[in-house]
PDB file of C-alpha atoms in Angstrom:
ATOM      1  CA  MET A 616      12.089  -7.281  36.964  1.00 64.00           C
ATOM      2  CA  SER A 617      14.611  -7.270  39.900  1.00 58.00           C
ATOM      3  CA  ASP A 618      15.893 -10.795  39.998  1.00 70.00           C
ATOM      4  CA  ASP A 619      19.279 -10.701  38.285  1.00 68.00           C
ATOM      5  CA  ASP A 620      18.943 -14.521  37.895  1.00 72.00           C
ATOM      6  CA  ALA A 621      16.042 -14.041  35.437  1.00 83.00           C
ATOM      7  CA  TYR A 622      18.543 -12.576  32.907  1.00 92.00           C
ATOM      8  CA  PRO A 623      20.536 -14.785  30.466  1.00 92.00           C
ATOM      9  CA  ASP A 624      24.257 -15.325  31.554  1.00 91.00           C
ATOM     10  CA  GLU A 625      25.366 -14.594  28.057  1.00 92.00           C
ATOM     11  CA  PRO A 626      24.970 -11.109  26.704  1.00 94.00           C
ATOM     12  CA  ALA A 627      23.499 -10.356  23.447  1.00 94.00           C
ATOM     13  CA  GLY A 628      24.916  -7.824  20.946  1.00 93.00           C
ATOM     14  CA  PRO A 629      26.398  -5.628  19.988  1.00 94.00           C
ATOM     15  CA  PHE A 630      23.477  -3.662  18.468  1.00 97.00           C
ATOM     16  CA  PRO A 631      23.606  -0.681  16.162  1.00 97.00           C
ATOM     17  CA  GLU A 632      23.273   2.700  17.564  1.00 97.00           C
ATOM     18  CA  PRO A 633      20.882   5.201  15.804  1.00 98.00           C
ATOM     19  CA  PRO A 634      20.650   6.474  13.318  1.00 98.00           C
ATOM     20  CA  ALA A 635      20.148   3.560  10.973  1.00 96.00           C
ATOM     21  CA  THR A 636      18.548   3.510   7.494  1.00 97.00           C
ATOM     22  CA  PHE A 637      17.283   0.334   5.732  1.00 97.00           C
ATOM     23  CA  ASP A 638      14.819  -0.713   3.176  1.00 98.00           C
ATOM     24  CA  ASP A 639      11.878  -2.796   4.586  1.00 98.00           C
ATOM     25  CA  ARG A 640      10.453  -5.756   2.987  1.00 97.00           C
ATOM     26  CA  GLU A 641       8.120  -3.462   1.065  1.00 97.00           C
ATOM     27  CA  ALA A 642      11.097  -1.540  -0.279  1.00 98.00           C
ATOM     28  CA  ARG A 643      10.191   1.708   1.866  1.00 98.00           C
ATOM     29  CA  ALA A 644      13.250   3.441   3.132  1.00 98.00           C
ATOM     30  CA  ILE A 645      12.947   3.392   6.895  1.00 98.00           C
ATOM     31  CA  THR A 646      15.118   5.478   9.178  1.00 98.00           C
ATOM     32  CA  VAL A 647      15.536   4.584  13.024  1.00 98.00           C
ATOM     33  CA  ARG A 648      16.621   7.429  15.014  1.00 98.00           C
ATOM     34  CA  ARG A 649      16.637   8.825  18.603  1.00 98.00           C
ATOM     35  CA  TYR A 650      13.335  10.485  19.409  1.00 98.00           C
ATOM     36  CA  ASP A 651      13.467  14.366  19.553  1.00 96.00           C
ATOM     37  CA  GLU A 652      10.553  15.755  21.283  1.00 95.00           C
ATOM     38  CA  ALA A 653      10.771  19.168  19.306  1.00 95.00           C
ATOM     39  CA  ARG A 654      10.846  17.288  15.983  1.00 95.00           C
ATOM     40  CA  ASP A 655       8.685  14.007  16.590  1.00 96.00           C
ATOM     41  CA  HIS A 656       6.085  14.810  19.259  1.00 96.00           C
ATOM     42  CA  ASP A 657       3.374  15.685  16.775  1.00 96.00           C
ATOM     43  CA  ALA A 658       4.190  12.872  14.284  1.00 97.00           C
ATOM     44  CA  LEU A 659       4.268  10.366  17.156  1.00 97.00           C
ATOM     45  CA  MET A 660       1.006  11.640  18.553  1.00 97.00           C
ATOM     46  CA  ALA A 661      -0.368  11.125  15.125  1.00 97.00           C
ATOM     47  CA  MET A 662       0.842   7.539  14.987  1.00 97.00           C
ATOM     48  CA  TYR A 663      -0.762   6.677  18.304  1.00 96.00           C
ATOM     49  CA  GLU A 664      -3.970   8.381  17.356  1.00 96.00           C
ATOM     50  CA  ALA A 665      -4.013   6.002  14.132  1.00 94.00           C
ATOM     51  CA  PHE A 666      -3.267   3.067  16.218  1.00 92.00           C
ATOM     52  CA  ASP A 667      -5.830   0.364  15.829  1.00 87.00           C
ATOM     53  CA  PRO A 668      -7.374   0.086  19.366  1.00 83.00           C
ATOM     54  CA  ALA A 669      -7.836  -3.837  18.555  1.00 82.00           C
ATOM     55  CA  ASP A 670      -4.059  -4.101  18.216  1.00 81.00           C
ATOM     56  CA  ARG A 671      -3.494  -2.762  21.731  1.00 81.00           C
ATOM     57  CA  ALA A 672      -1.761  -5.196  24.176  1.00 79.00           C
ATOM     58  CA  GLN A 673      -2.007  -5.021  27.986  1.00 78.00           C
ATOM     59  CA  GLY A 674      -3.977  -1.665  27.831  1.00 81.00           C
ATOM     60  CA  ILE A 675      -1.247   0.177  25.787  1.00 88.00           C
ATOM     61  CA  PRO A 676      -1.018   2.314  23.779  1.00 93.00           C
ATOM     62  CA  PRO A 677      -3.945   4.164  25.372  1.00 93.00           C
ATOM     63  CA  THR A 678      -6.709   5.680  23.143  1.00 92.00           C
ATOM     64  CA  GLY A 679      -7.903   9.343  23.067  1.00 92.00           C
ATOM     65  CA  GLU A 680      -5.546  12.379  22.562  1.00 95.00           C
ATOM     66  CA  GLU A 681      -5.261  13.462  26.248  1.00 96.00           C
ATOM     67  CA  ARG A 682      -4.410  10.042  27.570  1.00 95.00           C
ATOM     68  CA  ILE A 683      -1.815   9.444  24.667  1.00 96.00           C
ATOM     69  CA  ALA A 684      -0.289  12.768  25.450  1.00 96.00           C
ATOM     70  CA  ASP A 685       0.021  11.958  29.302  1.00 96.00           C
ATOM     71  CA  TRP A 686       1.309   8.283  28.427  1.00 95.00           C
ATOM     72  CA  LEU A 687       3.950   9.768  25.973  1.00 96.00           C
ATOM     73  CA  ASP A 688       5.054  12.204  28.580  1.00 95.00           C
ATOM     74  CA  ALA A 689       5.583   9.287  31.113  1.00 94.00           C
ATOM     75  CA  ILE A 690       7.699   7.281  28.614  1.00 96.00           C
ATOM     76  CA  THR A 691       9.638   9.992  26.737  1.00 96.00           C
ATOM     77  CA  GLY A 692      11.134  11.739  29.645  1.00 93.00           C
ATOM     78  CA  PRO A 693      14.743  12.385  30.218  1.00 94.00           C
ATOM     79  CA  GLU A 694      15.520   9.266  32.038  1.00 95.00           C
ATOM     80  CA  THR A 695      14.186   7.046  29.204  1.00 97.00           C
ATOM     81  CA  VAL A 696      15.611   5.909  25.873  1.00 98.00           C
ATOM     82  CA  ASN A 697      13.371   6.344  22.746  1.00 98.00           C
ATOM     83  CA  VAL A 698      13.606   5.649  19.069  1.00 98.00           C
ATOM     84  CA  VAL A 699      11.190   6.211  16.274  1.00 98.00           C
ATOM     85  CA  ALA A 700      10.942   4.763  12.754  1.00 98.00           C
ATOM     86  CA  ASN A 701      10.155   7.221  10.173  1.00 98.00           C
ATOM     87  CA  TYR A 702       8.875   6.758   6.646  1.00 98.00           C
ATOM     88  CA  GLY A 703       9.109  10.040   5.102  1.00 95.00           C
ATOM     89  CA  ASP A 704       7.815  12.463   7.598  1.00 93.00           C
ATOM     90  CA  ALA A 705       5.558  10.022   9.314  1.00 96.00           C
ATOM     91  CA  VAL A 706       6.414   7.983  12.370  1.00 98.00           C
ATOM     92  CA  VAL A 707       5.391   4.365  11.905  1.00 98.00           C
ATOM     93  CA  GLY A 708       7.205   2.941  14.957  1.00 98.00           C
ATOM     94  CA  HIS A 709       8.312   3.689  18.250  1.00 98.00           C
ATOM     95  CA  ALA A 710      10.104   1.988  20.872  1.00 98.00           C
ATOM     96  CA  THR A 711      10.972   3.031  24.574  1.00 98.00           C
ATOM     97  CA  LEU A 712      13.305   1.644  27.435  1.00 98.00           C
ATOM     98  CA  VAL A 713      11.861   2.839  30.708  1.00 97.00           C
ATOM     99  CA  PRO A 714      14.433   2.763  33.745  1.00 96.00           C
ATOM    100  CA  ASP A 715      13.569   0.005  36.299  1.00 95.00           C
ATOM    101  CA  GLU A 716      15.165  -1.434  39.505  1.00 92.00           C
ATOM    102  CA  PRO A 717      18.038  -2.376  39.973  1.00 91.00           C
ATOM    103  CA  ALA A 718      20.067   0.430  38.227  1.00 92.00           C
ATOM    104  CA  ALA A 719      20.997  -0.219  34.506  1.00 95.00           C
ATOM    105  CA  THR A 720      17.832  -2.239  33.978  1.00 96.00           C
ATOM    106  CA  ALA A 721      14.879  -1.066  31.811  1.00 97.00           C
ATOM    107  CA  GLU A 722      11.475  -2.199  30.537  1.00 97.00           C
ATOM    108  CA  LEU A 723      11.085  -2.423  26.764  1.00 97.00           C
ATOM    109  CA  ALA A 724       7.758  -1.484  24.801  1.00 96.00           C
ATOM    110  CA  ILE A 725       7.446  -1.428  21.062  1.00 96.00           C
ATOM    111  CA  PHE A 726       4.803  -0.328  18.683  1.00 95.00           C
ATOM    112  CA  VAL A 727       4.586  -0.598  15.016  1.00 95.00           C
ATOM    113  CA  LEU A 728       1.576   0.917  12.853  1.00 95.00           C
ATOM    114  CA  GLN A 729      -0.381  -2.156  11.598  1.00 93.00           C
ATOM    115  CA  GLU A 730       0.162  -1.364   8.000  1.00 95.00           C
ATOM    116  CA  TYR A 731       3.931  -1.526   8.496  1.00 97.00           C
ATOM    117  CA  GLN A 732       3.922  -4.672  10.426  1.00 94.00           C
ATOM    118  CA  GLY A 733       5.521  -7.834   9.163  1.00 93.00           C
ATOM    119  CA  ALA A 734       7.995  -5.816   6.941  1.00 97.00           C
ATOM    120  CA  GLY A 735      11.108  -6.147   9.210  1.00 96.00           C
ATOM    121  CA  ILE A 736      10.768  -2.688  10.940  1.00 97.00           C
ATOM    122  CA  GLY A 737      10.246  -4.089  14.372  1.00 96.00           C
ATOM    123  CA  THR A 738      13.522  -5.979  14.178  1.00 97.00           C
ATOM    124  CA  HIS A 739      15.459  -3.081  13.239  1.00 98.00           C
ATOM    125  CA  VAL A 740      13.683  -0.756  15.686  1.00 98.00           C
ATOM    126  CA  ILE A 741      14.360  -3.115  18.684  1.00 98.00           C
ATOM    127  CA  GLU A 742      18.014  -3.550  17.801  1.00 98.00           C
ATOM    128  CA  THR A 743      18.546   0.161  17.253  1.00 98.00           C
ATOM    129  CA  LEU A 744      16.805   0.828  20.771  1.00 98.00           C
ATOM    130  CA  LEU A 745      18.955  -1.795  22.441  1.00 98.00           C
ATOM    131  CA  GLY A 746      22.172  -0.092  20.835  1.00 98.00           C
ATOM    132  CA  ALA A 747      21.018   3.303  21.986  1.00 98.00           C
ATOM    133  CA  GLY A 748      20.197   1.636  25.494  1.00 98.00           C
ATOM    134  CA  ARG A 749      23.627   0.092  25.757  1.00 97.00           C
ATOM    135  CA  ALA A 750      25.193   3.601  24.918  1.00 97.00           C
ATOM    136  CA  ALA A 751      23.189   5.159  27.718  1.00 97.00           C
ATOM    137  CA  GLY A 752      24.458   2.657  30.281  1.00 97.00           C
ATOM    138  CA  VAL A 753      21.399   0.012  30.284  1.00 97.00           C
ATOM    139  CA  GLU A 754      22.744  -3.510  30.954  1.00 97.00           C
ATOM    140  CA  ARG A 755      19.553  -5.445  31.423  1.00 97.00           C
ATOM    141  CA  VAL A 756      16.349  -5.367  29.558  1.00 98.00           C
ATOM    142  CA  TRP A 757      12.921  -7.138  30.185  1.00 97.00           C
ATOM    143  CA  LEU A 758       9.505  -7.072  28.731  1.00 96.00           C
ATOM    144  CA  THR A 759       6.288  -8.741  28.960  1.00 93.00           C
ATOM    145  CA  VAL A 760       4.164  -9.989  26.089  1.00 91.00           C
ATOM    146  CA  GLU A 761       0.783 -11.685  25.937  1.00 87.00           C
ATOM    147  CA  ARG A 762       1.627 -15.365  25.740  1.00 86.00           C
ATOM    148  CA  TRP A 763      -0.484 -16.021  22.647  1.00 86.00           C
ATOM    149  CA  ASN A 764       1.278 -13.107  20.581  1.00 86.00           C
ATOM    150  CA  ASP A 765       3.443 -15.647  18.630  1.00 89.00           C
ATOM    151  CA  PRO A 766       4.734 -12.973  16.332  1.00 89.00           C
ATOM    152  CA  ALA A 767       6.045 -10.856  18.937  1.00 90.00           C
ATOM    153  CA  ILE A 768       7.675 -13.635  20.824  1.00 93.00           C
ATOM    154  CA  SER A 769       9.445 -14.805  17.699  1.00 94.00           C
ATOM    155  CA  LEU A 770      10.699 -11.156  17.013  1.00 94.00           C
ATOM    156  CA  TYR A 771      11.995 -10.887  20.727  1.00 96.00           C
ATOM    157  CA  GLU A 772      13.711 -14.336  20.339  1.00 96.00           C
ATOM    158  CA  LYS A 773      15.251 -13.426  17.143  1.00 95.00           C
ATOM    159  CA  VAL A 774      16.926 -10.331  18.655  1.00 96.00           C
ATOM    160  CA  GLY A 775      18.191 -12.563  21.833  1.00 96.00           C
ATOM    161  CA  PHE A 776      15.527 -12.377  24.300  1.00 97.00           C
ATOM    162  CA  VAL A 777      15.026 -15.394  26.366  1.00 95.00           C
ATOM    163  CA  ALA A 778      11.839 -16.484  28.404  1.00 92.00           C
ATOM    164  CA  SER A 779      12.429 -15.700  32.114  1.00 84.00           C
ATOM    165  CA  ASP A 780       8.730 -16.378  33.346  1.00 71.00           C
ATOM    166  CA  THR A 781       6.111 -18.259  31.303  1.00 67.00           C
ATOM    167  CA  GLU A 782       3.906 -19.198  34.221  1.00 70.00           C
ATOM    168  CA  SER A 783       1.518 -16.317  34.161  1.00 70.00           C
ATOM    169  CA  PHE A 784      -0.844 -14.719  31.807  1.00 73.00           C
ATOM    170  CA  GLU A 785       1.919 -12.602  30.490  1.00 82.00           C
ATOM    171  CA  HIS A 786       5.204 -14.154  29.231  1.00 87.00           C
ATOM    172  CA  GLU A 787       8.158 -12.251  30.474  1.00 93.00           C
ATOM    173  CA  MET A 788      11.292 -12.074  28.565  1.00 95.00           C
ATOM    174  CA  ALA A 789      14.802 -10.720  29.293  1.00 96.00           C
ATOM    175  CA  ILE A 790      18.104  -9.853  27.599  1.00 97.00           C
ATOM    176  CA  ARG A 791      21.359  -8.945  28.923  1.00 97.00           C
ATOM    177  CA  LEU A 792      23.304  -6.467  26.698  1.00 96.00           C
ATOM    178  CA  ASP A 793      26.793  -6.770  25.516  1.00 87.00           C
ATOM    179  CA  GLY A 794      29.037  -4.293  27.017  1.00 71.00           C
TER     180      GLY A 794
END
């Protein structure tokens, strides 16, 4: 999203930087931390291989080991900001900020395994990702969400995103980060 007017005037935040540990609504100890390819790649692959294809949105995450691996290579590169949510040794959530134009702008995507949804993990993952993004110099973040995905829209609004375009099939939302 390149139109600076699409972003709210008032910044949101500050947001916590990783790592962050909390108990979710199911009393599970969850840790959100920066993605480390050497440590997390296999567990993140396993998370996406276990992801229910019926819960995919806008064609992501992809299905099939090779397509998942190619997609992860694209969204976990050195220019991106990524966090993972761990429960024990398992990755149960992942969020990424992928650089966009103009500078200091990024697109957000988040995924939480179905059996961990609704427990507050998504809120912590997004907030921690935004804190990591701000520390990396990101000032504006945008996302698209299917207009009927009310739980996701509510989550994004709770964190501080505001609707920037609601006229299309996808609902665009944006946030300006507090410096």
